[in-house]
XYZ file of C-alpha atoms in Angstrom:
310
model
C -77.290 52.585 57.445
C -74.141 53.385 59.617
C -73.766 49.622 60.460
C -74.136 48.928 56.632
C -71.700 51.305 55.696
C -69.138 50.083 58.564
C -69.277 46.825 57.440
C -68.792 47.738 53.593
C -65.703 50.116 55.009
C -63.919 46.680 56.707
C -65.035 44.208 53.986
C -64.066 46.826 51.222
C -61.097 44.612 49.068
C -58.709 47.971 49.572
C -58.909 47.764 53.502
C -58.850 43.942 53.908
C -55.084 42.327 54.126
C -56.144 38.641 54.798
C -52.152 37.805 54.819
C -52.060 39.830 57.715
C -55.164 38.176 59.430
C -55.147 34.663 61.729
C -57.634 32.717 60.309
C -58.154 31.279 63.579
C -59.745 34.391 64.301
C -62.522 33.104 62.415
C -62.838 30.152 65.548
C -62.390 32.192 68.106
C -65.370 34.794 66.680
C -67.734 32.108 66.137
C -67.032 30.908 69.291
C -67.448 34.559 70.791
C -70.767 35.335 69.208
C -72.247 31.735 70.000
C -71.451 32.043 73.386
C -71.737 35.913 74.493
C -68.947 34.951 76.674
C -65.153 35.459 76.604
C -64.228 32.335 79.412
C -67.162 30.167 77.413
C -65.819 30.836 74.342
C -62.460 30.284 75.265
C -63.231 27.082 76.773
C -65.414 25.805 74.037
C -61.833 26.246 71.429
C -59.616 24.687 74.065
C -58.133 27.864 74.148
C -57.056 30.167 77.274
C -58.981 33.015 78.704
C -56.288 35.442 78.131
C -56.055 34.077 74.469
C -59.474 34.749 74.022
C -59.359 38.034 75.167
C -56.526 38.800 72.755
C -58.363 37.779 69.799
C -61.699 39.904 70.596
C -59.114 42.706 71.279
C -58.029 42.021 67.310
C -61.626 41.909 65.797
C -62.347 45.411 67.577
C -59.786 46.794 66.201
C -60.642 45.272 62.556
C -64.229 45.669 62.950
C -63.892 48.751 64.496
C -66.837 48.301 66.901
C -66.500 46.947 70.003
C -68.788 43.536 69.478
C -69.640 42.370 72.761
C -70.124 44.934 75.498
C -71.218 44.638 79.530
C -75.010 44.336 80.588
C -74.938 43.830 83.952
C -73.448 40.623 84.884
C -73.556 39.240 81.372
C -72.153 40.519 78.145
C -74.351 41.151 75.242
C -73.566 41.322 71.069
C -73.622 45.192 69.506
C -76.275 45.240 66.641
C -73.111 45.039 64.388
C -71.964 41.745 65.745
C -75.804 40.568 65.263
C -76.029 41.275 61.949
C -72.159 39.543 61.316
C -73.569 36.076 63.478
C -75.214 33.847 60.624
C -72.183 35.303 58.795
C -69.308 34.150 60.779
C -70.897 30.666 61.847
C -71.092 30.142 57.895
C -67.346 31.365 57.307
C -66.533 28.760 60.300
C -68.308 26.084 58.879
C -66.767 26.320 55.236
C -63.324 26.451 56.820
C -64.036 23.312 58.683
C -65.279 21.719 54.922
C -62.303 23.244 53.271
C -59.400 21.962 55.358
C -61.167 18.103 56.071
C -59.551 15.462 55.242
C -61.886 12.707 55.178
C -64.168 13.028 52.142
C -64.777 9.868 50.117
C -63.824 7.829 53.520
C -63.703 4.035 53.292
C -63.766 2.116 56.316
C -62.501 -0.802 54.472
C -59.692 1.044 53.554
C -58.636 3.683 56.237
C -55.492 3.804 57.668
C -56.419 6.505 60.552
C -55.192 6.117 63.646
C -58.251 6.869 66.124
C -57.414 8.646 69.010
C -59.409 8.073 72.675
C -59.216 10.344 75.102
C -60.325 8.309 78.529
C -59.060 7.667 81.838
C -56.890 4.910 81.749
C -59.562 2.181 84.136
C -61.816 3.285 81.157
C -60.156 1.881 78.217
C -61.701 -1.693 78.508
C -64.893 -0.333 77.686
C -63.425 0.208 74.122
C -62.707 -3.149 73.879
C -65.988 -3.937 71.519
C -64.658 -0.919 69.382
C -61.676 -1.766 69.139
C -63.159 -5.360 67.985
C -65.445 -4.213 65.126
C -63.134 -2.337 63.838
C -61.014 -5.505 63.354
C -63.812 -6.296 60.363
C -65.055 -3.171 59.909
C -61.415 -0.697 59.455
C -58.696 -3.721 59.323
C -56.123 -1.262 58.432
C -56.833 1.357 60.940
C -55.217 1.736 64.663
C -56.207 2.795 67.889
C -54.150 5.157 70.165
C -55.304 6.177 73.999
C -54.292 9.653 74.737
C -53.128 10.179 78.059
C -52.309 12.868 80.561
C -55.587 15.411 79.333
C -59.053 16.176 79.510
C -61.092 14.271 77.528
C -62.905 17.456 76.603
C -60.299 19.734 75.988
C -58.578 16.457 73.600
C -61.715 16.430 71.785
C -62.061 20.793 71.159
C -58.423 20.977 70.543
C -58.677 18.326 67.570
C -56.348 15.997 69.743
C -58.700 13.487 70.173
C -61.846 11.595 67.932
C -63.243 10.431 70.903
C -63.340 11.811 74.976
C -65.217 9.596 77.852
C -65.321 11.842 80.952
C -67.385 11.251 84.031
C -70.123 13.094 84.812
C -72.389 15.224 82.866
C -70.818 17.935 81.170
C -72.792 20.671 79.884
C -73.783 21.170 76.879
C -71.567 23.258 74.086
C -72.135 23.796 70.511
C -68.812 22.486 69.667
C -69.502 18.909 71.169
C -71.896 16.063 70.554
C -72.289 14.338 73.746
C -73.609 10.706 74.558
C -74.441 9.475 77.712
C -73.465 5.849 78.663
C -74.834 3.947 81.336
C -73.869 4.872 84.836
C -70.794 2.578 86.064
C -71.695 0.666 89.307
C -68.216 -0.170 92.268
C -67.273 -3.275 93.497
C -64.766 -4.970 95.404
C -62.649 -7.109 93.166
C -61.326 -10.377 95.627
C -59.837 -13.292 95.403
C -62.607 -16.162 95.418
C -61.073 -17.963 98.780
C -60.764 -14.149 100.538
C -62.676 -13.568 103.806
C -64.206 -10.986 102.555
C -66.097 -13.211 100.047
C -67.302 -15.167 103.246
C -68.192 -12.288 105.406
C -69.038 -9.222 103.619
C -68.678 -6.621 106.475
C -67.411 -3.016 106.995
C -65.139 -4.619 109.409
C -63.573 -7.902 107.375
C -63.243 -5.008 104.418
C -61.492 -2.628 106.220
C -59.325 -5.314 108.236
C -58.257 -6.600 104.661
C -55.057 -5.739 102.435
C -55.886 -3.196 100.269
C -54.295 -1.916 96.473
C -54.703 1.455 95.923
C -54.662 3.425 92.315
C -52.721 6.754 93.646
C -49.261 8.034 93.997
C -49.416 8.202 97.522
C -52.179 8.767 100.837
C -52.597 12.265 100.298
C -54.744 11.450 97.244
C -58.276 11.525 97.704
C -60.207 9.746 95.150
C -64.473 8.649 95.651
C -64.069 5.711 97.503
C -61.409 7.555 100.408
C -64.283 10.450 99.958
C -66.647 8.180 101.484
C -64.356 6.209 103.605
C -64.315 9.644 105.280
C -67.815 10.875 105.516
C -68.553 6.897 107.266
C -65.618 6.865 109.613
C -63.999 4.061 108.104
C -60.458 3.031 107.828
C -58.399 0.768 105.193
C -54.938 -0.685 105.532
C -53.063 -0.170 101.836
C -50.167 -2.004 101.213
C -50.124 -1.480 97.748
C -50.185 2.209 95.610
C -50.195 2.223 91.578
C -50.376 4.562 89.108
C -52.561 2.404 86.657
C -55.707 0.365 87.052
C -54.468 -2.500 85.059
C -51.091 -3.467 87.268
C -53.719 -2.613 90.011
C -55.909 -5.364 89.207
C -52.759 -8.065 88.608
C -51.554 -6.787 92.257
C -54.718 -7.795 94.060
C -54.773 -10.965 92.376
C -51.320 -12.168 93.030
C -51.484 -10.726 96.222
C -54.909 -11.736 97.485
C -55.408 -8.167 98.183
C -58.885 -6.313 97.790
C -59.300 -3.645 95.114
C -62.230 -1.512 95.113
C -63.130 0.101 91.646
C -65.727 0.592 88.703
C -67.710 -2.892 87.767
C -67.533 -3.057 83.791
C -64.020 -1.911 83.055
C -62.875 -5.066 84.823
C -65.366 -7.774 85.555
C -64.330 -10.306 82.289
C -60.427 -9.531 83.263
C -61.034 -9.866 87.303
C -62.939 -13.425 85.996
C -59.644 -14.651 84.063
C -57.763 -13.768 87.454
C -59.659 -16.084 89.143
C -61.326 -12.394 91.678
C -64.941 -12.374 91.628
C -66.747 -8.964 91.859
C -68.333 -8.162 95.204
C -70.556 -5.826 96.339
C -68.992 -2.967 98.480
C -69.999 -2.871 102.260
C -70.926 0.756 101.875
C -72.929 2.836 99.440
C -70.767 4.524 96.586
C -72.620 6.552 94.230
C -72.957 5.644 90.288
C -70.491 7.317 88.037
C -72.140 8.941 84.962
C -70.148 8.944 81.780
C -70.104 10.602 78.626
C -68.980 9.873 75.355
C -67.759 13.217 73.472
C -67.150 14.110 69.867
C -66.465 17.403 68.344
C -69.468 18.387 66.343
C -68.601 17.884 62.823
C -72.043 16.410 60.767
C -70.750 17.256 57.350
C -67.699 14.872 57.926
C -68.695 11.212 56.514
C -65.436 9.730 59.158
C -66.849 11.923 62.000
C -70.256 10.608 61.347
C -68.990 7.291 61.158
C -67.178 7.069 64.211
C -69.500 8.503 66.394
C -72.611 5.817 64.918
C -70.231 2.910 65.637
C -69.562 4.245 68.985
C -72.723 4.883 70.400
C -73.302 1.069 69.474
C -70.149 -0.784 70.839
C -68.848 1.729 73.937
C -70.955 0.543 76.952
């Protein structure tokens, strides 16, 4: 009965000034009672720890009740913030509903500009996207969004779509699909050496471009180069795959990267894709949306993506 009563007290019309309330604190406690977790909560909003903390610091003092409290190692809800849960995740949900702007979309008639959130050797894989929605969206635009996670883009609304590598976990916020695994090569010019004599040795002998701003970077393939003992000569550093790949081939330089991203452009370059002379492991990527079902574009999007992004 207390609870009941507390609750009636807060929600009572006299004591409630919603002009003087963030709305975003309706987020940021969804994201607090999914998650039981003030650094998991924060991260699932794309917002900072500190942040966070400051907002379940507000709702205390609202709610009067402290809401999620230490047990142990973890941190658990109060039987108030229980019975608020189903609550709050509705109240999140109807503000997402209330403030979209896509209802009634039309492909055929769009004009949205879809931002991708990728590293920049991914962006060829979009290529197929990009191509359907030549019939599918004529009037819409793509726009690659650099210089950020792809998973903070996509929580922070900055993005439609993230590709990160790896396997993120999971997060009520995001719908995640998994893409093949993306296979290395050595990218060469079809008269190099290297195409005669795959070796450790010829490879490391060769002229090498590397995507970095400078030898202190350590990406996978210097990782490895590491663990085996083996040594490179670089002649080349760039900050971008693409120039990368034009280097090596006006060059006759070797460039070791991800397969798919560049096979069909290597191919008009005259470099044919080789197989490394060491073992790199797969990279695992992931395709990430925010988690929006009620949103016809959202739904769109992410069923024409899981078709065309490979």
């Amino acid at each position: 009965m207390k609870q009941i009563n507390q609750y009636d007290d807060c929600m009572n019309k006299g004591n409630v000034n919603l002009a003087a309330l963030d709305l975003n604190l309706i987020t940021a406690f969804s994201a607090l009672l999914d998650h039981q977790s003030v650094s998991e909560a924060a991260d699932a909003v794309g917002r900072t720890q500190s942040a966070m903390s400051h907002s379940l610091s507000r709702l205390r003092d609202h709610f009067r009740d402290p809401l999620l409290v230490r047990d142990g190692w973890a941190m658990r809800l109060t039987p108030f913030a229980e019975d608020l849960h189903p609550r709050v995740s509705a109240a999140s949900e109807a503000a997402k509903l209330m403030f979209a702007t896509s209802f009634g979309f039309d492909p055929a008639t769009t004009t949205r500009r879809i931002r991708i959130a990728a590293p920049d050797l991914c962006a060829s894989l979009f290529t197929g996207l990009i191509g359907e929605l030549a019939k599918a969206a004529p009037l819409a635009s793509v726009e690659f969004v650099e210089g950020t996670v792809a998973r903070q883009a996509v929580l922070r609304s900055e993005a439609d779509i993230g590709l990160g590598f790896g396997r993120p976990k999971s997060d009520p916020n995001l719908v995640m699909h998994n893409i093949a695994p993306l296979d290395w090569c050595t990218f060469a010019p079809k008269q190099h050496d290297y195409h005669r004599n795959m070796t450790t040795k010829t490879w490391g002998a060769s002229r090498h471009i590397l995507v970095g701003q400078g030898s202190t970077q350590e990406g996978p393939v210097e990782k490895v180069l590491r663990k085996h003992g083996i040594e490179r000569r670089v002649v080349c550093y760039t900050s971008n795959f693409s120039a990368a790949l034009n280097l090596a081939a006006e060059t006759g330089a070797l460039l070791t990267t991800l397969r798919s991203p560049f096979e069909n452009i290597a191919k008009r370059l005259g470099m044919v894709a080789l197989p490394t002379p060491f073992k790199m492991p797969d990279a695992p990527a992931t395709l990430m949306f925010r988690n929006d079902y009620n949103n016809p574009y959202s739904v769109w999007l992410k069923e024409l993506c899981q078709d065309l992004v490979s």
